[in-house]
Short mmCIF file of C-alpha atoms in Angstrom, two decimals:
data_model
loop_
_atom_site.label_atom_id
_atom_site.label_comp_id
_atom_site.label_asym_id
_atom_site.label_seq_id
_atom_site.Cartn_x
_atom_site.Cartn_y
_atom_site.Cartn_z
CA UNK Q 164 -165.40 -66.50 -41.48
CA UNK Q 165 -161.97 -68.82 -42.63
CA UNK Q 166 -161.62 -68.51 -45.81
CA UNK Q 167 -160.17 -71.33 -48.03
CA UNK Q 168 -156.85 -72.76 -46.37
CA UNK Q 169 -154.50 -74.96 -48.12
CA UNK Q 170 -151.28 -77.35 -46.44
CA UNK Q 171 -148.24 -77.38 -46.54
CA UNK Q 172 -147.36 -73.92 -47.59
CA UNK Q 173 -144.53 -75.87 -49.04
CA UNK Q 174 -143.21 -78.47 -49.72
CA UNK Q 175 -139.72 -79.87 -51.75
CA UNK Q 176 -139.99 -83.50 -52.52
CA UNK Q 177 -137.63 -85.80 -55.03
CA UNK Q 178 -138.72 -87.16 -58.75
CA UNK Q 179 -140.44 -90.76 -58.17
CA UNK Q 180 -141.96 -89.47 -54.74
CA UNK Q 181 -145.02 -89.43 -53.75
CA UNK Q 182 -147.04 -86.11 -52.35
CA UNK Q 183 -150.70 -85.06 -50.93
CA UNK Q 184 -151.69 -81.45 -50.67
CA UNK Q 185 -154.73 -80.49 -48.20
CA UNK Q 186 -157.27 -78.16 -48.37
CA UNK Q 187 -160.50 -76.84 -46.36
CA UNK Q 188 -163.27 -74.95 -47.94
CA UNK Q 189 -164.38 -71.51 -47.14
CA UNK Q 190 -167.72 -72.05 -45.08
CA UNK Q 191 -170.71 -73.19 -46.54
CA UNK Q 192 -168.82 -74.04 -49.59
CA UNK Q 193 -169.65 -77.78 -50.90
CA UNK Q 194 -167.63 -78.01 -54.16
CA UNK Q 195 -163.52 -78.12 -54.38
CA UNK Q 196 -161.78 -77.61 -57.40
CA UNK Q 197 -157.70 -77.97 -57.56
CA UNK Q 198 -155.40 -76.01 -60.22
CA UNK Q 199 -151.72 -76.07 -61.24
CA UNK Q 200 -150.13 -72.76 -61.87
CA UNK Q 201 -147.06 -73.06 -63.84
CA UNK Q 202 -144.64 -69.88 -63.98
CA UNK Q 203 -145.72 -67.23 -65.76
CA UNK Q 204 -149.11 -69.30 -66.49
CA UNK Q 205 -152.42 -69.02 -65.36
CA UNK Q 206 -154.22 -71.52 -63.21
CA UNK Q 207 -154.59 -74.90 -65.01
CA UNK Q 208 -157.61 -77.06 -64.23
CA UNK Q 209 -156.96 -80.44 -62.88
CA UNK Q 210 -160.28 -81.58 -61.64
CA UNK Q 211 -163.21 -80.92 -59.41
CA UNK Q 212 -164.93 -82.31 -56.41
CA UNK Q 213 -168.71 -82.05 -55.35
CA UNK Q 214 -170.37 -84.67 -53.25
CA UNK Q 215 -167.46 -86.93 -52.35
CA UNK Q 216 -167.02 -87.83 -56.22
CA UNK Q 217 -164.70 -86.26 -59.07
CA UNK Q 218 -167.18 -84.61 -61.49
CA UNK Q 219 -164.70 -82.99 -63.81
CA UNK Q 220 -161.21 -83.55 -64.82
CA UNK Q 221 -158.88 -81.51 -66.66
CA UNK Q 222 -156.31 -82.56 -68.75
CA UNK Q 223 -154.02 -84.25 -66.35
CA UNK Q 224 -152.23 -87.65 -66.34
CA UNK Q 225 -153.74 -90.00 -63.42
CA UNK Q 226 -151.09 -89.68 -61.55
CA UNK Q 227 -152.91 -87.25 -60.42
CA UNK Q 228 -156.24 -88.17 -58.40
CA UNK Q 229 -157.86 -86.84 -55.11
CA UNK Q 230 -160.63 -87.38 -52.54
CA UNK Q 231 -163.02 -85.09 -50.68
CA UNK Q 232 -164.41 -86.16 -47.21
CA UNK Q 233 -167.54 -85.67 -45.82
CA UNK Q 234 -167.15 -82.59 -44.38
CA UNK Q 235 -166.23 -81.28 -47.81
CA UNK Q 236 -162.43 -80.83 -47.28
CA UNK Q 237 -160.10 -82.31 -50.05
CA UNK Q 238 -156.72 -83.43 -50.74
CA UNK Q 239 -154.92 -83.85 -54.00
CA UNK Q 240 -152.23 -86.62 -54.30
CA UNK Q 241 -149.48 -87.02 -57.17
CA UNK Q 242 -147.37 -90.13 -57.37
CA UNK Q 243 -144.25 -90.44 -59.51
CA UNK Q 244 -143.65 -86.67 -59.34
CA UNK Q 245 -141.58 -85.12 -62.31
CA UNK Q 246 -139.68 -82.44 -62.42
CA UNK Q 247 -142.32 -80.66 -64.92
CA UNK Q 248 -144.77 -80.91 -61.41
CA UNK Q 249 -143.25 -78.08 -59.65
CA UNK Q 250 -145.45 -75.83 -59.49
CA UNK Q 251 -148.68 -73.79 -57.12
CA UNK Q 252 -151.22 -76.19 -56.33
CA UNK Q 253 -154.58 -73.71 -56.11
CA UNK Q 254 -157.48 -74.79 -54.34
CA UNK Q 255 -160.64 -73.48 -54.81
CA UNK Q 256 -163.92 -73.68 -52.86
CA UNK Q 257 -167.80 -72.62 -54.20
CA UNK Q 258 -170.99 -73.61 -53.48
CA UNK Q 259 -172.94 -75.41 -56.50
CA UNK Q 260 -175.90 -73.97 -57.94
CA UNK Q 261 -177.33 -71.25 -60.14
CA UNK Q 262 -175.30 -68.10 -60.68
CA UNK Q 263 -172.40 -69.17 -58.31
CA UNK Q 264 -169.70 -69.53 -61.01
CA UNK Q 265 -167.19 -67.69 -58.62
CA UNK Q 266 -164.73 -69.61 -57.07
CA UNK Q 267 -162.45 -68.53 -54.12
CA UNK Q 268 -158.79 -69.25 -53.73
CA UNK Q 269 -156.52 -70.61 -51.23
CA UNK Q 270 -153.16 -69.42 -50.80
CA UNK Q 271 -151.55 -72.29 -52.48
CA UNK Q 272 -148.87 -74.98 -52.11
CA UNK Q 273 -145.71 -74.14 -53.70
CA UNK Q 274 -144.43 -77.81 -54.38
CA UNK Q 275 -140.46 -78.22 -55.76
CA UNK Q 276 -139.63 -81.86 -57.56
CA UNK Q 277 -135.78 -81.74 -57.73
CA UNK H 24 -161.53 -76.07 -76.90
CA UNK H 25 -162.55 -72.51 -74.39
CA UNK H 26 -159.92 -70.21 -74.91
CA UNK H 27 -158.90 -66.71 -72.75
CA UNK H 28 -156.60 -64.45 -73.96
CA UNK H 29 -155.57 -61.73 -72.54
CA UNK H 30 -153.29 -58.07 -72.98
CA UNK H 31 -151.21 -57.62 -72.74
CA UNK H 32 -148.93 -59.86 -70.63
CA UNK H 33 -147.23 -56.95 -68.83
CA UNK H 34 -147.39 -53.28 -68.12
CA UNK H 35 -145.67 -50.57 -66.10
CA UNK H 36 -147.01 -47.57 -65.30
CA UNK H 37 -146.60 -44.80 -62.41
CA UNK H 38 -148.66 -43.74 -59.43
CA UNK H 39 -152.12 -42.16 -60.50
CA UNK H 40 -151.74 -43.52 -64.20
CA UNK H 41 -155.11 -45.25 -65.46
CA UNK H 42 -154.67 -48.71 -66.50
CA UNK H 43 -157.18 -50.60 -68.86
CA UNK H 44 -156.65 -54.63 -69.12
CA UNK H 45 -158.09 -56.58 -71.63
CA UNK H 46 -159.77 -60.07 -71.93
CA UNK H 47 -161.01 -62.00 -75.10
CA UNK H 48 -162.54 -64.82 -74.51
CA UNK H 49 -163.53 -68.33 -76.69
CA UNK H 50 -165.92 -70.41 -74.79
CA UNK H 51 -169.17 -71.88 -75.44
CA UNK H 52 -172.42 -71.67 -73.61
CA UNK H 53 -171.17 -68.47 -72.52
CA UNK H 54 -172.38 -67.56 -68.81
CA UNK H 55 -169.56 -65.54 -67.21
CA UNK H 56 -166.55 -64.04 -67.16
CA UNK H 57 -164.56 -63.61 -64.14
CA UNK H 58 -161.83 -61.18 -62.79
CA UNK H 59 -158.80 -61.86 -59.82
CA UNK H 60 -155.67 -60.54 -58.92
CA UNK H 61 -153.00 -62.32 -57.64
CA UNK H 62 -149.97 -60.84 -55.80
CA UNK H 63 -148.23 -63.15 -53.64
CA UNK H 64 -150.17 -66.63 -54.07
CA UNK H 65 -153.59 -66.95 -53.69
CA UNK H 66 -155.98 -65.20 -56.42
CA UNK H 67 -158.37 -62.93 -55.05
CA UNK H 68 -161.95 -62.42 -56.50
CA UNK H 69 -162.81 -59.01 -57.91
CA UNK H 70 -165.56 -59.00 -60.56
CA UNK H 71 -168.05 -61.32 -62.39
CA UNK H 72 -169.41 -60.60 -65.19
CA UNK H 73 -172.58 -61.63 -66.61
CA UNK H 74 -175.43 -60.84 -69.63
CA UNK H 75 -177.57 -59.29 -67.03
CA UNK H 76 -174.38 -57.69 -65.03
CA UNK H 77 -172.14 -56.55 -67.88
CA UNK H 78 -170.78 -53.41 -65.59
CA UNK H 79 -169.17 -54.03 -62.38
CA UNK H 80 -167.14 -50.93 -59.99
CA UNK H 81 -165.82 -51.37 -57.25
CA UNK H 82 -163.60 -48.22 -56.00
CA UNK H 83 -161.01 -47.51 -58.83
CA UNK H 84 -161.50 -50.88 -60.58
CA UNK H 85 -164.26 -51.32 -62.85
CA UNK H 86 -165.26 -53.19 -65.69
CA UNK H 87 -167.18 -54.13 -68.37
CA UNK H 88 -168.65 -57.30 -70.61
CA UNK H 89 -169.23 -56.71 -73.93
CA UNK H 90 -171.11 -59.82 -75.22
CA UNK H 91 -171.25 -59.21 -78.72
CA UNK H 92 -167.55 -58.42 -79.05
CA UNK H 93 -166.69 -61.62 -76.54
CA UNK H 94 -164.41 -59.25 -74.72
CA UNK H 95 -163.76 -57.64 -71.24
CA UNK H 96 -162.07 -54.57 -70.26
CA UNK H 97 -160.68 -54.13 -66.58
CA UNK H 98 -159.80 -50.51 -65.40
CA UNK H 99 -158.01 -49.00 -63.41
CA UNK H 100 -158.11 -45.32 -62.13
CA UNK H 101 -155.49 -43.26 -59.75
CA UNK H 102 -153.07 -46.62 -59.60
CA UNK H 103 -151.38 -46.88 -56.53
CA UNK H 104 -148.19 -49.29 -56.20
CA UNK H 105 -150.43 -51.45 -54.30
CA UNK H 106 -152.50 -52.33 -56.88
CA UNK H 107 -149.25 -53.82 -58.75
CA UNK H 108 -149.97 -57.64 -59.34
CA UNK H 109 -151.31 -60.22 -62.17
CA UNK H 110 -154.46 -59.67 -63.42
CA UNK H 111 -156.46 -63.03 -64.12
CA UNK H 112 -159.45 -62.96 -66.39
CA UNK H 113 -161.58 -66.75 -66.46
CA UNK H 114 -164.90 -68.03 -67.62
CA UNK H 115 -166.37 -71.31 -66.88
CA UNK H 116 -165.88 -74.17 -70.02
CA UNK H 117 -168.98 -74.51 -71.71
CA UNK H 118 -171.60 -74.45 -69.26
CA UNK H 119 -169.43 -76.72 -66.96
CA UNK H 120 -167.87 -75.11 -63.36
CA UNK H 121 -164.24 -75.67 -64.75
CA UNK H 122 -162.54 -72.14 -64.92
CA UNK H 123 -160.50 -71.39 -68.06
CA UNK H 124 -158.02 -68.37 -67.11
CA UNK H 125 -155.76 -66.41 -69.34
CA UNK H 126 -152.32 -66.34 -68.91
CA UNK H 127 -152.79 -62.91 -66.72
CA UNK H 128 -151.64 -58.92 -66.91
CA UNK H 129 -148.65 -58.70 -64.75
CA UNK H 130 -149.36 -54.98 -64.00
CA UNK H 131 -146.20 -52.90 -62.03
CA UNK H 132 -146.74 -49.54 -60.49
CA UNK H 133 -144.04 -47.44 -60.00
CA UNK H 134 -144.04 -44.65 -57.21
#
C-alpha cells in the first residue's frame, strides 16, 4: 500500500519565480491538505482539498493556491516566491468523515528561494 | 485563535532514560489531539487521542489525554538513540480538519 508521495524531493528556485509541488494520496484517501514547515517550526496550515475544491485555507497570501484532480492527487503552486518561502512543503492525505482526524504525511519538498 | 504548546522545545537524555513530553493545548470544539514524530522529513503518525480514547501504548511510547486539564503527556520508556527526533503534538481547529501543531520536542538520545 504507497503511502503519501510528494515531488520534487527538492527543488532551488530564484525570488520572482514561479514553482508547483506534487503530491499523491495514500490509497483510499480523498482529502489533501498542504503545510509549510519553517525551521525549527511546526507544520503551518496552508489549505485543504476535498472534492476538487479548496475547503479551508490557512493564513497564507494567494500567492499561494492549488488544485486537486479527479483522482484525488494535488499540487500546490507559489508565484512570486520570496526568500521567507523556503521552506518543507508537507502534504497530507485522509479520508473525510467521522473520527478520521488523522492525517498522514509525505516526505516533503524541501524548496530553497535564493 | 487554537493554540498548541508544547515542552519543552528540546531534551537530551541517554540510552534507557524515560522521557515524558508534554502538550497543552487551546482549541475549541475540542475532538482530538494528535501525536507524530518526525526525523528526517516526513511526520509519522503515532497516537490520537480522544474523550473516549484518552490512553494510547504502543511498545515504549504511550500516552495520555487529560480533558479537564487540556493537556497531553507522551512517554517514553527504555529510550533508544533511535527514538531521537521531534515530537509533534496537533489537534484539529475548532471542529474543522485543519491541524494546529506545536512547535515540537526535539528529543536527542545519547548512547
Amino acid at each position: 500500500d504507497a503511502g503519501v508521495t510528494q515531488s520534487p524531493t527538492h527543488l532551488i528556485k530564484t525570488r520572482g519565480q514561479q514553482v508547483t509541488l506534487r503530491c499523491s494520496p495514500k490509497s483510499g484517501h480523498d482529502t489533501v491538505s498542504w503545510y509549510q514547515q519553517a525551521l525549527g517550526q511546526g507544520p503551518q496550515f496552508i489549505f485543504q482539498y476535498y472534492e476538487e475544491e479548496e475547503r479551508q485555507r490557512g493564513n497564507f497570501p494567494d500567492r499561494f493556491s492549488g488544485h486537486q484532480f479527479p483522482n484525488y492527487s494535488s499540487e500546490l503552486n507559489v508565484n512570486a516566491l520570496l526568500l521567507g518561502d523556503s521552506a518543507l512543503y508537507l502534504c497530507a492525505s485522509s479520508f473525510t468523515g467521522v473520527g478520521t482526524d488523522t492525517q498522514y504525511f509525505g516526505p516533503g519538498t524541501r524548496l530553497t528561494v535564493l | 485563535e487554537d493554540k498548541v504548546v508544547q515542552s519543552p522545545l528540546s531534551l537530551v537524555v541517554h540510552e534507557g532514560d524515560t522521557v515524558t513530553l508534554n502538550c497543552s493545548y487551546e482549541v475549541t470544539n475540542f475532538r482530538s489531539l494528535l501525536w507524530y514524530k518526525q526525523e528526517k522529513k516526513a511526520p509519522t503518525f503515532l497516537f490520537m487521542l480522544t474523550s473516549s480514547g484518552i490512553e494510547k501504548k504502543s511498545g515504549r511510547l504511550s500516552s495520555i489525554l487529560d480533558k479537564k486539564e487540556l493537556s497531553s503527556i507522551l512517554n517514553i520508556t527504555a529510550t533508544q538513540t533511535g527514538d531521537s527526533a521531534i515530537y509533534l503534538c496537533a489537534g484539529p481547529q475548532g471542529g474543522s480538519e485543519k491541524l494546529v501543531f506545536g512547535k515540537g520536542t526535539k528529543l536527542t538520545v545519547n548512547p
